[in-house]
Amino acid sequence: MESNKQRLDRFVAWLVDNGAEMSRIIVRETEHGNGVYARDEIGEGTQYAQIPMRLVVSARVCREALRTDTQEVELTGRPLLCAFLIQQRFVTSESSFWHPYISILPHEFHTPLFFTSQELDLLRGTPMEHAVEDRRQLLRKEHAATLRGVSDVVIPRSELTFENYVWAAAVVSSRAFTESLVSGTAGSDGETSVLLPLLDMMNHRPLTRVSWITNDATIGFQAGAVIEAQSEVVNNYGAKSNEELLLGYGFCIPGNPLSCYHIKLNYSRDPQAADKQMILEQAHIASCDHYIRADGLPRDLLPMLRVMVMTETDVYYVKQAMARGEEPKLGQLGLRIELRARFLLVFLLRKKLDALPQIECVPSTENGRQAVLYRKEIESILRSTLSDLDKSESRLLACASKLFADDLHSLPRYVCDNGQQVETIDEQLNTSAEDRLVAESSDDQQSRSKKSRTVLPAQQFVDDVLVTEESFAHDADFLAAVEQVDIDEDVLLVLFILRIRMCSALPWHTAVQRLESFKHPMLVYDDPDTAEAYGEMMMEMGEVHDSLFPLLTEHFPDVFPPENFTPELFLWAAGVTESFRLEVPARCVDAADGCDVEGLLLL
């Protein structure tokens, strides 16, 4: 049986005989597979590996090899290259011009498509688990197309198996280059990859400086920095995360700065999905795929989450602004949206982290080691991101407490014009002032509420800023009255908003006064479509009001005076409670019952 060294020797002879220039390098076997090494020092700007264009495995080469006298090949892209590789390895074999190259290609790979079931278990709960299945399904479709597109005279069906196709696809994903490197322009029909014998043997090292040198006759590499004698000659595959490297090449890089966690957001079941998609498109956010790295969130992730957590009111007024020709200002929707966006992201990431099962037994295989390395980096990214989000939440909550104490607000412009916008708050959060802001907020709240210095910003926020059922304790008359009647919790909040409006002594009086001119979309009578859409809600609220009044006024005239609880004011307050809801997760306030705290954020 032929040894690997014999195959390498034949491959090198084939390269040289066909015009390759490789006098400055050596191809040799190592413990990690075949590699390329410098004979002597290679200076910066020196060309060290060249092959003639006749050794490029292009779409034209593949078509010529696969066609028959009566049938052209109806394949493009990866299926075309895969069919060629299968033919060359399993059918033509030693009789082929390409045999010396085909024979040095690996027969096995370390990509997850070649993992055992035990090794795949290490990827459960990670984005790679779904990526592997998606890739497998894609390859099945390509394999089926290849069966239809290649004559069984060229490749017998006994050789054109799915297993062989997976092998060929692994060769392509780990060794192919874009056709534009050769032609200068990308293919127009999907034929965008080529195989480059010798040039595809160099392993990946991030940040390696290397240049492609191409002319009509040859293609090769030029050193971007000095390569020491006898050192490995490497390539730079580009900016790739460990997920890309493991799925496409079968390895990970420890501490890879480009490692990321892939999260795909989905709002398709949202009743307002169409409107939210339109807003996202206007904000130039096209993709639901986001890649979280250890050094921070991707640019479009929070803006997209802001849109996802918008209420019907937010959507309505943002669309109104867009109709006036304004671009959606997703950073100017206030603290309520900022908090909801972060709460949602933390929920999603915690769910992803909890889905990672404990590693009980690590296979003593290269695949197992690479899978564990990938998984540990994924877990590290999730934990560091959640830690950063926790700090961000605390700062935002402390900022809300500070704004409330100073009778300021961050309401969007469609509610009130003179608020502190979120970009101003973001600036505070990202400067040295943030610690001072938290400290000032804590001091203010301590002096007002006589709380301990150990009170969490979230607990202060819930106790002092958020309007909840617990807030009724600030209005003893109201609390005494509603304890005697059976009224739905949501309706109680509507009634309490009207009590806050009439009672200047209540802490939220100024915040409610700011909302006097606010209109829920159901109250925008100059928009027939909106009035029709919310007609049922208005009727329901009208019926609720009629079921309560004048009964409440008759029993508690000082608490529910008729001039402050008219049908019009009741509808207005119902719109406020519908539009300014916020749920603070139980994790933020250490809730003993494990329940989220629901209330209204009016600033």
Coordinates of C-alpha atoms in Angstrom, one line a residue:
M1 CA 0.0 0.0 0.0
E2 CA 1.3 3.4 -1.0
S3 CA 2.6 5.6 1.9
N4 CA 1.7 9.2 2.4
K5 CA 5.3 10.2 1.7
Q6 CA 5.2 8.5 -1.7
R7 CA 2.0 10.3 -2.6
L8 CA 3.5 13.6 -1.6
D9 CA 6.6 13.0 -3.6
R10 CA 4.5 12.1 -6.7
F11 CA 2.4 15.2 -6.1
V12 CA 5.4 17.5 -5.9
A13 CA 6.9 16.0 -9.1
W14 CA 3.6 16.5 -10.8
L15 CA 3.5 20.1 -9.8
V16 CA 7.1 20.8 -11.0
D17 CA 6.6 18.9 -14.2
N18 CA 3.6 21.0 -15.0
G19 CA 5.3 24.4 -14.4
A20 CA 4.7 25.1 -10.7
E21 CA 7.3 27.3 -8.9
M22 CA 8.0 26.1 -5.4
S23 CA 11.8 26.2 -5.0
R24 CA 11.5 28.3 -1.8
I25 CA 9.2 25.8 0.0
I26 CA 9.0 22.2 1.1
V27 CA 5.8 20.1 1.3
R28 CA 6.1 17.5 4.0
E29 CA 4.2 15.3 6.4
T30 CA 3.7 16.4 10.0
E31 CA 1.9 15.0 13.0
H32 CA -1.1 17.1 12.2
G33 CA -1.1 16.2 8.5
N34 CA 0.6 17.6 5.4
G35 CA 2.1 21.1 5.6
V36 CA 4.2 23.6 3.7
Y37 CA 7.5 24.9 5.2
A38 CA 10.2 27.4 4.1
R39 CA 13.5 26.0 2.9
D40 CA 15.3 29.2 3.8
E41 CA 14.2 32.6 5.0
I42 CA 11.6 34.1 2.7
G43 CA 11.8 37.9 2.6
E44 CA 8.9 40.3 2.7
G45 CA 7.5 40.9 -0.8
T46 CA 8.9 37.6 -2.1
Q47 CA 6.8 35.2 -4.2
Y48 CA 7.2 31.7 -2.9
A49 CA 4.5 29.5 -4.4
Q50 CA 3.1 29.7 -8.0
I51 CA 1.0 27.3 -10.1
P52 CA 0.2 27.7 -13.8
M53 CA -3.4 28.3 -14.7
R54 CA -3.6 24.8 -16.3
L55 CA -3.5 23.4 -12.8
V56 CA -6.5 25.3 -11.6
V57 CA -9.6 23.1 -11.1
S58 CA -12.1 25.4 -12.6
A59 CA -15.7 25.0 -13.7
R60 CA -14.5 24.5 -17.3
V61 CA -12.2 21.7 -16.2
C62 CA -15.0 20.0 -14.3
R63 CA -17.4 20.2 -17.2
E64 CA -15.0 18.8 -19.6
A65 CA -14.3 15.8 -17.3
L66 CA -18.0 15.1 -16.7
R67 CA -19.6 15.6 -20.0
T68 CA -20.4 12.8 -22.5
D69 CA -20.8 12.9 -26.3
T70 CA -24.5 13.2 -25.8
Q71 CA -25.0 15.0 -22.5
E72 CA -23.7 18.3 -21.1
V73 CA -23.4 18.7 -17.3
E74 CA -26.3 20.6 -15.8
L75 CA -24.5 21.6 -12.6
T76 CA -23.0 24.7 -11.2
G77 CA -21.2 25.8 -8.0
R78 CA -20.3 23.2 -5.3
P79 CA -22.3 20.3 -6.9
L80 CA -20.1 20.7 -10.0
L81 CA -16.9 20.5 -8.0
C82 CA -18.2 17.7 -5.9
A83 CA -19.1 15.6 -8.9
F84 CA -15.7 16.2 -10.3
L85 CA -13.9 15.1 -7.1
I86 CA -16.0 11.9 -6.8
Q87 CA -15.3 11.0 -10.4
Q88 CA -11.6 11.6 -10.0
R89 CA -11.2 9.7 -6.8
F90 CA -13.6 6.8 -7.3
V91 CA -13.9 6.3 -11.0
T92 CA -11.0 7.5 -13.2
S93 CA -8.5 7.2 -10.3
E94 CA -4.8 6.6 -11.4
S95 CA -5.6 7.1 -15.1
S96 CA -6.5 10.7 -14.6
F97 CA -4.2 13.7 -15.1
W98 CA -5.4 15.0 -11.7
H99 CA -4.6 11.8 -9.8
P100 CA -1.5 13.0 -8.1
Y101 CA -3.5 15.9 -6.6
I102 CA -6.6 13.9 -5.8
S103 CA -4.5 11.2 -4.0
I104 CA -3.1 13.7 -1.4
L105 CA -6.6 15.0 -0.4
P106 CA -7.7 13.8 3.1
H107 CA -10.1 10.9 3.1
E108 CA -11.5 11.9 6.5
F109 CA -12.2 15.3 8.0
H110 CA -12.8 16.7 11.5
T111 CA -15.8 18.8 10.5
P112 CA -19.0 18.0 12.5
L113 CA -20.5 16.2 9.5
F114 CA -18.0 13.4 10.3
F115 CA -18.6 13.3 14.1
T116 CA -19.8 10.3 15.9
S117 CA -23.0 10.5 17.9
Q118 CA -21.0 10.9 21.1
E119 CA -19.0 13.7 19.6
L120 CA -22.2 15.4 18.3
D121 CA -23.6 15.3 21.8
L122 CA -20.9 17.9 22.8
L123 CA -22.6 20.3 20.4
R124 CA -26.1 20.0 21.8
G125 CA -27.6 23.4 22.7
T126 CA -25.1 25.3 20.6
P127 CA -25.7 27.1 17.3
M128 CA -23.5 24.5 15.7
E129 CA -26.1 21.8 16.5
H130 CA -28.6 23.4 14.1
A131 CA -25.9 24.5 11.6
V132 CA -24.7 20.9 11.2
E133 CA -28.3 19.7 10.5
D134 CA -28.9 22.6 8.1
R135 CA -25.7 21.8 6.3
R136 CA -26.6 18.1 6.1
Q137 CA -30.0 18.9 4.6
L138 CA -28.5 21.3 2.1
L139 CA -26.0 18.6 1.0
R140 CA -28.8 16.1 0.6
K141 CA -30.5 18.5 -1.8
E142 CA -27.3 19.1 -3.7
H143 CA -26.7 15.4 -3.9
A144 CA -30.1 14.8 -5.3
A145 CA -29.4 17.5 -7.9
T146 CA -26.1 15.9 -8.8
L147 CA -27.7 12.6 -9.3
R148 CA -30.0 14.2 -11.9
G149 CA -27.3 16.3 -13.5
V150 CA -24.6 13.8 -14.1
S151 CA -24.8 10.7 -16.4
D152 CA -24.4 7.4 -14.7
V153 CA -22.0 6.5 -17.5
V154 CA -19.7 9.2 -16.1
I155 CA -20.2 8.3 -12.4
P156 CA -21.9 5.0 -11.6
R157 CA -24.6 5.4 -9.0
S158 CA -22.7 3.0 -6.8
E159 CA -20.0 5.7 -6.4
L160 CA -22.2 8.8 -6.4
T161 CA -23.4 8.1 -2.9
F162 CA -24.4 10.6 -0.3
E163 CA -21.4 9.6 1.9
N164 CA -19.0 10.3 -1.0
Y165 CA -20.8 13.6 -1.7
V166 CA -20.2 14.6 1.9
W167 CA -16.5 13.9 1.6
A168 CA -16.3 15.9 -1.6
A169 CA -18.2 18.8 0.0
A170 CA -15.7 18.8 2.9
V171 CA -12.9 19.1 0.4
V172 CA -14.6 22.1 -1.2
S173 CA -15.4 23.8 2.0
S174 CA -11.9 23.4 3.4
R175 CA -9.8 24.0 0.3
A176 CA -11.7 25.9 -2.4
F177 CA -11.1 29.5 -3.2
T178 CA -13.3 32.1 -4.9
E179 CA -13.2 32.1 -8.7
S180 CA -12.6 35.9 -8.7
L181 CA -9.0 35.2 -7.5
V182 CA -8.4 33.6 -10.9
S183 CA -10.7 35.5 -13.3
G184 CA -10.8 38.9 -11.6
T185 CA -14.6 38.7 -11.5
A186 CA -17.1 36.4 -9.8
G187 CA -18.9 33.9 -11.9
S188 CA -22.3 34.9 -13.1
D189 CA -24.0 31.5 -12.7
G190 CA -23.0 30.3 -9.3
E191 CA -19.6 28.9 -10.4
T192 CA -17.7 30.9 -7.8
S193 CA -15.2 28.3 -6.4
V194 CA -12.0 26.8 -7.8
L195 CA -9.4 24.3 -6.4
L196 CA -5.8 25.4 -6.4
P197 CA -3.4 22.5 -5.9
L198 CA -0.5 23.3 -3.6
L199 CA -1.9 26.7 -2.7
D200 CA -4.7 25.0 -0.8
M201 CA -2.3 23.1 1.5
M202 CA -1.3 26.0 3.7
N203 CA -2.9 26.1 7.1
H204 CA -4.8 29.1 8.6
R205 CA -3.2 31.6 10.9
P206 CA -5.2 34.8 11.7
L207 CA -3.6 38.1 10.8
T208 CA -1.0 36.5 8.6
R209 CA 0.1 39.0 5.9
V210 CA -0.1 37.3 2.5
S211 CA -0.9 38.6 -1.0
W212 CA -2.3 36.9 -4.1
I213 CA -0.3 37.5 -7.2
T214 CA -2.2 36.7 -10.4
N215 CA -1.6 37.2 -14.1
D216 CA -2.8 35.5 -17.3
A217 CA -0.4 32.6 -16.8
T218 CA 0.0 31.9 -13.1
I219 CA -1.4 32.4 -9.6
G220 CA 0.5 32.3 -6.4
F221 CA 1.4 33.8 -3.0
Q222 CA 3.6 36.7 -2.0
A223 CA 4.9 37.1 1.6
G224 CA 3.6 40.1 3.5
A225 CA 6.2 39.7 6.2
V226 CA 9.5 37.7 6.6
I227 CA 9.0 33.9 6.9
E228 CA 11.8 32.3 8.9
A229 CA 13.7 29.4 7.5
Q230 CA 12.2 26.0 8.3
S231 CA 9.0 27.6 9.8
E232 CA 5.6 26.7 8.6
V233 CA 4.3 28.7 5.7
V234 CA 0.7 29.6 6.4
N235 CA -2.2 31.4 4.8
N236 CA -4.9 33.7 6.2
Y237 CA -8.4 32.4 5.4
G238 CA -9.9 35.7 6.4
A239 CA -11.9 36.9 9.4
K240 CA -13.5 33.6 10.6
S241 CA -15.1 32.7 13.9
N242 CA -14.6 29.3 15.5
E243 CA -18.0 28.3 14.4
E244 CA -17.1 28.9 10.7
L245 CA -13.7 27.2 11.2
L246 CA -15.1 24.1 12.8
L247 CA -18.0 23.7 10.4
G248 CA -16.0 24.4 7.3
Y249 CA -12.5 23.3 8.1
G250 CA -12.7 21.0 11.2
F251 CA -10.7 23.0 13.8
C252 CA -10.9 25.9 16.3
I253 CA -8.4 28.5 17.4
P254 CA -8.1 28.9 21.2
G255 CA -8.8 32.4 22.2
N256 CA -10.0 33.3 18.7
P257 CA -10.9 37.1 18.9
L258 CA -13.4 36.5 16.1
S259 CA -15.3 33.8 18.0
C260 CA -19.0 34.7 18.2
Y261 CA -22.4 33.4 19.3
H262 CA -24.9 33.3 16.4
I263 CA -28.4 34.2 17.4
K264 CA -31.3 34.4 14.9
L265 CA -34.2 36.6 15.9
N266 CA -37.7 35.7 14.8
Y267 CA -40.7 38.0 15.1
S268 CA -42.8 36.3 12.4
R269 CA -45.6 35.4 14.8
D270 CA -46.0 39.0 16.0
P271 CA -49.4 40.4 14.9
Q272 CA -47.5 43.5 13.8
A273 CA -44.8 41.6 12.0
A274 CA -45.4 43.3 8.6
D275 CA -45.3 46.8 10.1
K276 CA -42.2 46.0 12.2
Q277 CA -40.4 44.6 9.1
M278 CA -41.2 47.9 7.3
I279 CA -39.7 49.8 10.2
L280 CA -36.6 47.7 10.2
E281 CA -36.2 48.1 6.4
Q282 CA -36.5 51.9 6.8
A283 CA -33.8 51.7 9.5
H284 CA -31.6 49.7 7.1
I285 CA -31.7 46.5 9.2
A286 CA -32.1 43.6 6.8
S287 CA -30.9 40.5 8.6
C288 CA -32.3 38.6 11.6
D289 CA -28.9 36.9 12.0
H290 CA -26.6 38.5 14.6
Y291 CA -23.2 37.4 15.8
I292 CA -22.3 38.3 19.4
R293 CA -18.6 38.5 20.2
A294 CA -16.9 38.8 23.6
D295 CA -16.0 42.4 22.9
G296 CA -19.6 43.6 22.6
L297 CA -23.0 43.4 20.8
P298 CA -23.2 43.6 17.0
R299 CA -24.4 47.0 15.7
D300 CA -27.9 46.0 14.7
L301 CA -28.9 43.7 17.5
L302 CA -30.3 46.2 20.0
P303 CA -32.0 48.3 17.3
M304 CA -33.8 45.2 16.1
L305 CA -34.8 44.2 19.6
R306 CA -36.2 47.7 20.1
V307 CA -38.5 47.2 17.2
M308 CA -39.4 43.7 18.3
V309 CA -40.5 45.0 21.8
M310 CA -42.5 48.0 20.4
T311 CA -46.1 48.2 21.5
E312 CA -48.9 48.9 19.0
T313 CA -48.7 52.6 20.1
D314 CA -44.9 52.8 19.4
V315 CA -45.4 51.2 16.0
Y316 CA -48.3 53.5 15.1
Y317 CA -46.4 56.7 15.9
V318 CA -43.1 55.5 14.3
K319 CA -45.1 54.8 11.1
Q320 CA -46.6 58.2 11.3
A321 CA -43.2 59.8 11.4
M322 CA -42.1 57.6 8.5
A323 CA -45.1 58.8 6.5
R324 CA -43.9 62.4 7.1
G325 CA -40.6 61.4 5.5
E326 CA -38.6 60.9 8.7
E327 CA -36.3 57.9 9.2
P328 CA -37.2 55.8 12.3
K329 CA -35.1 57.0 15.3
L330 CA -34.8 53.7 17.1
G331 CA -32.5 55.2 19.8
Q332 CA -35.1 57.8 20.8
L333 CA -37.9 55.6 22.1
G334 CA -37.1 56.0 25.8
L335 CA -36.0 54.0 28.7
R336 CA -39.0 51.7 28.6
I337 CA -38.0 50.4 25.1
E338 CA -34.3 50.2 26.1
L339 CA -35.2 48.1 29.2
R340 CA -37.6 45.9 27.3
A341 CA -35.1 45.2 24.6
R342 CA -32.4 44.3 27.2
F343 CA -34.8 42.2 29.2
L344 CA -35.7 40.2 26.1
L345 CA -32.1 39.7 25.1
V346 CA -31.2 38.5 28.5
F347 CA -34.1 36.1 28.5
L348 CA -33.0 34.7 25.1
L349 CA -29.4 34.3 26.0
R350 CA -30.1 32.8 29.4
K351 CA -32.4 30.3 27.7
K352 CA -29.5 29.5 25.3
L353 CA -27.0 29.1 28.2
D354 CA -29.4 26.8 30.2
A355 CA -29.8 24.6 27.1
L356 CA -26.1 23.7 27.2
P357 CA -25.9 20.3 28.9
Q358 CA -23.2 19.5 31.3
I359 CA -20.2 17.7 29.8
E360 CA -19.9 14.4 31.5
C361 CA -17.6 12.5 29.2
V362 CA -15.3 14.0 26.7
P363 CA -14.2 11.6 23.9
S364 CA -10.4 11.3 23.7
T365 CA -10.5 12.2 20.0
E366 CA -9.5 15.2 18.0
N367 CA -13.1 15.8 17.1
G368 CA -14.0 15.8 20.8
R369 CA -11.3 18.2 21.7
Q370 CA -12.3 20.6 19.0
A371 CA -16.0 20.4 20.0
V372 CA -15.2 21.1 23.6
L373 CA -13.0 24.1 22.7
Y374 CA -15.8 25.5 20.5
R375 CA -18.4 24.9 23.2
K376 CA -16.3 26.5 26.0
E377 CA -15.8 29.6 24.0
I378 CA -19.6 29.8 23.2
E379 CA -20.3 29.5 26.9
S380 CA -17.7 32.1 27.8
I381 CA -19.3 34.5 25.3
L382 CA -22.8 34.0 26.7
R383 CA -21.6 34.5 30.3
S384 CA -19.6 37.6 29.5
T385 CA -22.4 39.1 27.4
L386 CA -25.0 38.4 30.2
S387 CA -22.7 40.0 32.7
D388 CA -22.4 43.1 30.6
L389 CA -26.1 43.2 30.0
D390 CA -26.7 42.9 33.8
K391 CA -24.5 46.0 34.4
S392 CA -26.3 47.8 31.5
E393 CA -29.7 47.0 33.0
S394 CA -28.6 48.2 36.5
R395 CA -27.3 51.5 35.0
L396 CA -30.5 52.1 33.1
L397 CA -32.6 51.4 36.1
A398 CA -30.5 53.7 38.2
C399 CA -30.8 56.3 35.5
A400 CA -34.6 55.9 35.5
S401 CA -34.6 56.5 39.3
K402 CA -32.5 59.6 38.9
L403 CA -34.7 61.0 36.2
F404 CA -37.8 60.3 38.3
A405 CA -36.2 62.0 41.4
D406 CA -35.4 65.1 39.3
D407 CA -38.8 65.2 37.6
L408 CA -37.2 64.5 34.2
H409 CA -38.1 61.9 31.6
S410 CA -37.0 60.0 28.5
L411 CA -40.4 59.8 26.8
P412 CA -40.3 59.5 23.0
R413 CA -41.1 62.6 21.1
Y414 CA -44.5 61.5 20.0
V415 CA -45.4 61.7 23.7
C416 CA -43.5 64.7 24.9
D417 CA -40.9 67.0 23.3
N418 CA -38.7 68.0 26.2
G419 CA -37.3 64.7 27.4
Q420 CA -33.8 63.4 27.8
Q421 CA -33.3 61.2 24.8
V422 CA -31.7 57.8 25.0
E423 CA -28.6 58.9 23.2
T424 CA -28.0 61.3 26.0
I425 CA -28.6 58.5 28.5
D426 CA -26.3 56.2 26.5
E427 CA -23.6 58.8 26.7
Q428 CA -24.0 58.9 30.4
L429 CA -23.9 55.1 30.6
N430 CA -20.7 54.9 28.6
T431 CA -18.6 57.5 30.5
S432 CA -17.1 57.7 33.9
A433 CA -20.2 59.5 34.9
E434 CA -22.1 56.3 35.1
D435 CA -20.8 55.3 38.5
R436 CA -21.6 58.8 39.8
L437 CA -25.1 58.5 38.3
V438 CA -25.7 55.2 40.1
A439 CA -24.3 56.6 43.3
E440 CA -26.4 59.8 43.1
S441 CA -29.5 57.8 42.3
S442 CA -28.8 55.6 45.2
D443 CA -28.3 58.5 47.5
D444 CA -31.4 60.3 46.4
Q445 CA -33.5 57.2 46.8
Q446 CA -32.1 56.5 50.2
S447 CA -32.9 60.0 51.4
R448 CA -36.4 59.8 50.0
S449 CA -37.2 56.2 50.9
K450 CA -34.8 55.6 53.8
K451 CA -33.6 52.5 52.2
S452 CA -30.4 50.6 52.9
R453 CA -27.3 51.1 50.8
T454 CA -27.6 47.5 49.7
V455 CA -30.9 48.0 47.8
L456 CA -30.5 46.9 44.2
P457 CA -31.1 49.6 41.5
A458 CA -33.9 47.3 40.2
Q459 CA -35.6 47.1 43.6
Q460 CA -35.4 50.9 44.0
F461 CA -36.8 51.3 40.5
V462 CA -39.7 48.9 41.3
D463 CA -40.4 50.5 44.7
D464 CA -40.2 54.1 43.6
V465 CA -40.6 54.5 39.9
L466 CA -42.7 51.7 38.5
V467 CA -46.5 52.1 39.0
T468 CA -47.7 48.7 40.3
E469 CA -50.5 47.5 42.6
E470 CA -48.0 47.9 45.4
S471 CA -48.1 51.7 44.6
F472 CA -51.7 51.9 45.8
A473 CA -50.2 52.0 49.3
H474 CA -49.3 55.6 48.6
D475 CA -53.0 56.5 48.3
A476 CA -54.7 55.1 51.5
D477 CA -58.2 56.3 50.4
F478 CA -57.9 54.6 47.0
L479 CA -56.6 51.4 48.6
A480 CA -59.3 51.3 51.1
A481 CA -62.0 51.8 48.4
V482 CA -60.7 49.2 45.9
E483 CA -60.2 46.6 48.6
Q484 CA -64.0 46.6 49.0
V485 CA -64.8 45.8 45.4
D486 CA -63.9 43.1 42.9
I487 CA -62.2 44.8 40.0
D488 CA -59.7 43.4 37.4
E489 CA -56.1 44.2 38.0
D490 CA -55.7 46.0 34.7
V491 CA -58.7 48.2 35.4
L492 CA -57.4 49.0 38.8
L493 CA -54.3 50.5 37.1
V494 CA -56.5 52.6 34.9
L495 CA -58.3 54.0 37.9
F496 CA -55.1 54.6 39.7
I497 CA -53.7 56.6 36.8
L498 CA -56.8 58.9 37.1
R499 CA -56.2 59.1 40.8
I500 CA -52.6 60.1 40.2
R501 CA -53.8 62.8 37.8
M502 CA -56.0 64.4 40.4
C503 CA -53.8 64.0 43.4
S504 CA -50.7 66.3 43.3
A505 CA -49.3 64.6 46.5
L506 CA -48.7 61.3 44.7
P507 CA -45.1 60.7 43.5
W508 CA -46.1 60.1 39.9
H509 CA -48.4 63.2 39.5
T510 CA -45.8 65.1 37.4
A511 CA -45.2 62.1 35.2
V512 CA -48.9 61.6 34.5
Q513 CA -49.4 65.3 33.9
R514 CA -46.8 65.1 31.0
L515 CA -49.1 62.5 29.4
E516 CA -52.2 64.8 29.2
S517 CA -51.8 65.4 25.5
F518 CA -50.9 61.7 24.7
K519 CA -53.3 59.8 22.6
H520 CA -53.5 56.1 22.2
P521 CA -54.1 55.2 18.5
M522 CA -57.7 54.3 19.4
L523 CA -58.3 58.0 20.2
V524 CA -56.9 59.3 16.9
Y525 CA -60.3 60.0 15.3
D526 CA -58.8 61.7 12.2
D527 CA -57.5 58.3 11.1
P528 CA -60.5 56.1 10.0
D529 CA -58.4 53.0 9.6
T530 CA -57.1 53.3 13.1
A531 CA -60.5 54.1 14.6
E532 CA -61.9 51.1 12.9
A533 CA -59.1 48.8 14.1
Y534 CA -59.5 49.9 17.7
G535 CA -63.3 50.2 17.7
E536 CA -63.7 46.9 19.6
M537 CA -61.2 48.1 22.3
M538 CA -63.1 51.4 22.7
M539 CA -66.4 49.6 23.0
E540 CA -64.9 47.2 25.6
M541 CA -63.4 50.1 27.6
G542 CA -66.7 52.0 27.4
E543 CA -68.6 49.0 28.8
V544 CA -66.1 48.6 31.6
H545 CA -66.5 52.3 32.5
D546 CA -70.3 52.0 32.5
S547 CA -70.1 49.0 34.8
L548 CA -68.1 51.0 37.3
F549 CA -69.7 54.4 37.2
P550 CA -71.6 56.0 38.7
L551 CA -71.5 53.1 41.2
L552 CA -68.0 53.8 42.5
T553 CA -68.8 57.5 42.7
E554 CA -71.9 56.8 44.7
H555 CA -70.1 54.6 47.3
F556 CA -66.8 56.6 47.3
P557 CA -67.5 60.1 46.2
D558 CA -64.3 61.6 47.6
V559 CA -62.1 58.9 45.9
F560 CA -63.9 58.8 42.5
P561 CA -65.3 62.3 41.8
P562 CA -67.3 62.2 38.5
E563 CA -65.4 65.1 36.9
N564 CA -62.1 63.1 37.1
F565 CA -63.6 59.8 36.0
T566 CA -65.4 60.7 32.8
P567 CA -65.7 58.2 29.9
E568 CA -63.2 60.3 27.9
L569 CA -60.6 60.3 30.7
F570 CA -61.1 56.6 31.4
L571 CA -60.3 55.9 27.7
W572 CA -57.3 58.1 27.9
A573 CA -56.0 56.3 31.0
A574 CA -56.7 52.9 29.4
G575 CA -54.5 54.0 26.5
V576 CA -51.8 55.0 28.9
T577 CA -51.8 51.6 30.7
E578 CA -51.8 49.8 27.4
S579 CA -48.9 51.8 26.0
F580 CA -46.5 52.1 28.9
R581 CA -46.3 48.6 30.3
L582 CA -43.1 47.2 31.6
E583 CA -42.4 43.8 33.1
V584 CA -39.3 43.7 35.3
P585 CA -37.9 40.1 35.4
A586 CA -38.0 38.4 38.8
R587 CA -34.2 37.8 38.5
C588 CA -33.7 41.6 38.7
V589 CA -35.5 42.1 42.0
D590 CA -34.7 38.7 43.6
A591 CA -38.5 38.0 43.9
A592 CA -39.2 35.3 46.4
D593 CA -42.2 34.1 44.4
G594 CA -40.2 34.0 41.2
C595 CA -42.8 36.2 39.4
D596 CA -42.0 39.1 37.2
V597 CA -43.1 42.5 38.4
E598 CA -45.7 44.1 36.1
G599 CA -46.3 47.8 36.1
L600 CA -46.2 51.1 34.1
L601 CA -43.1 53.2 33.4
L602 CA -44.3 56.7 32.8
L603 CA -41.0 58.4 32.0

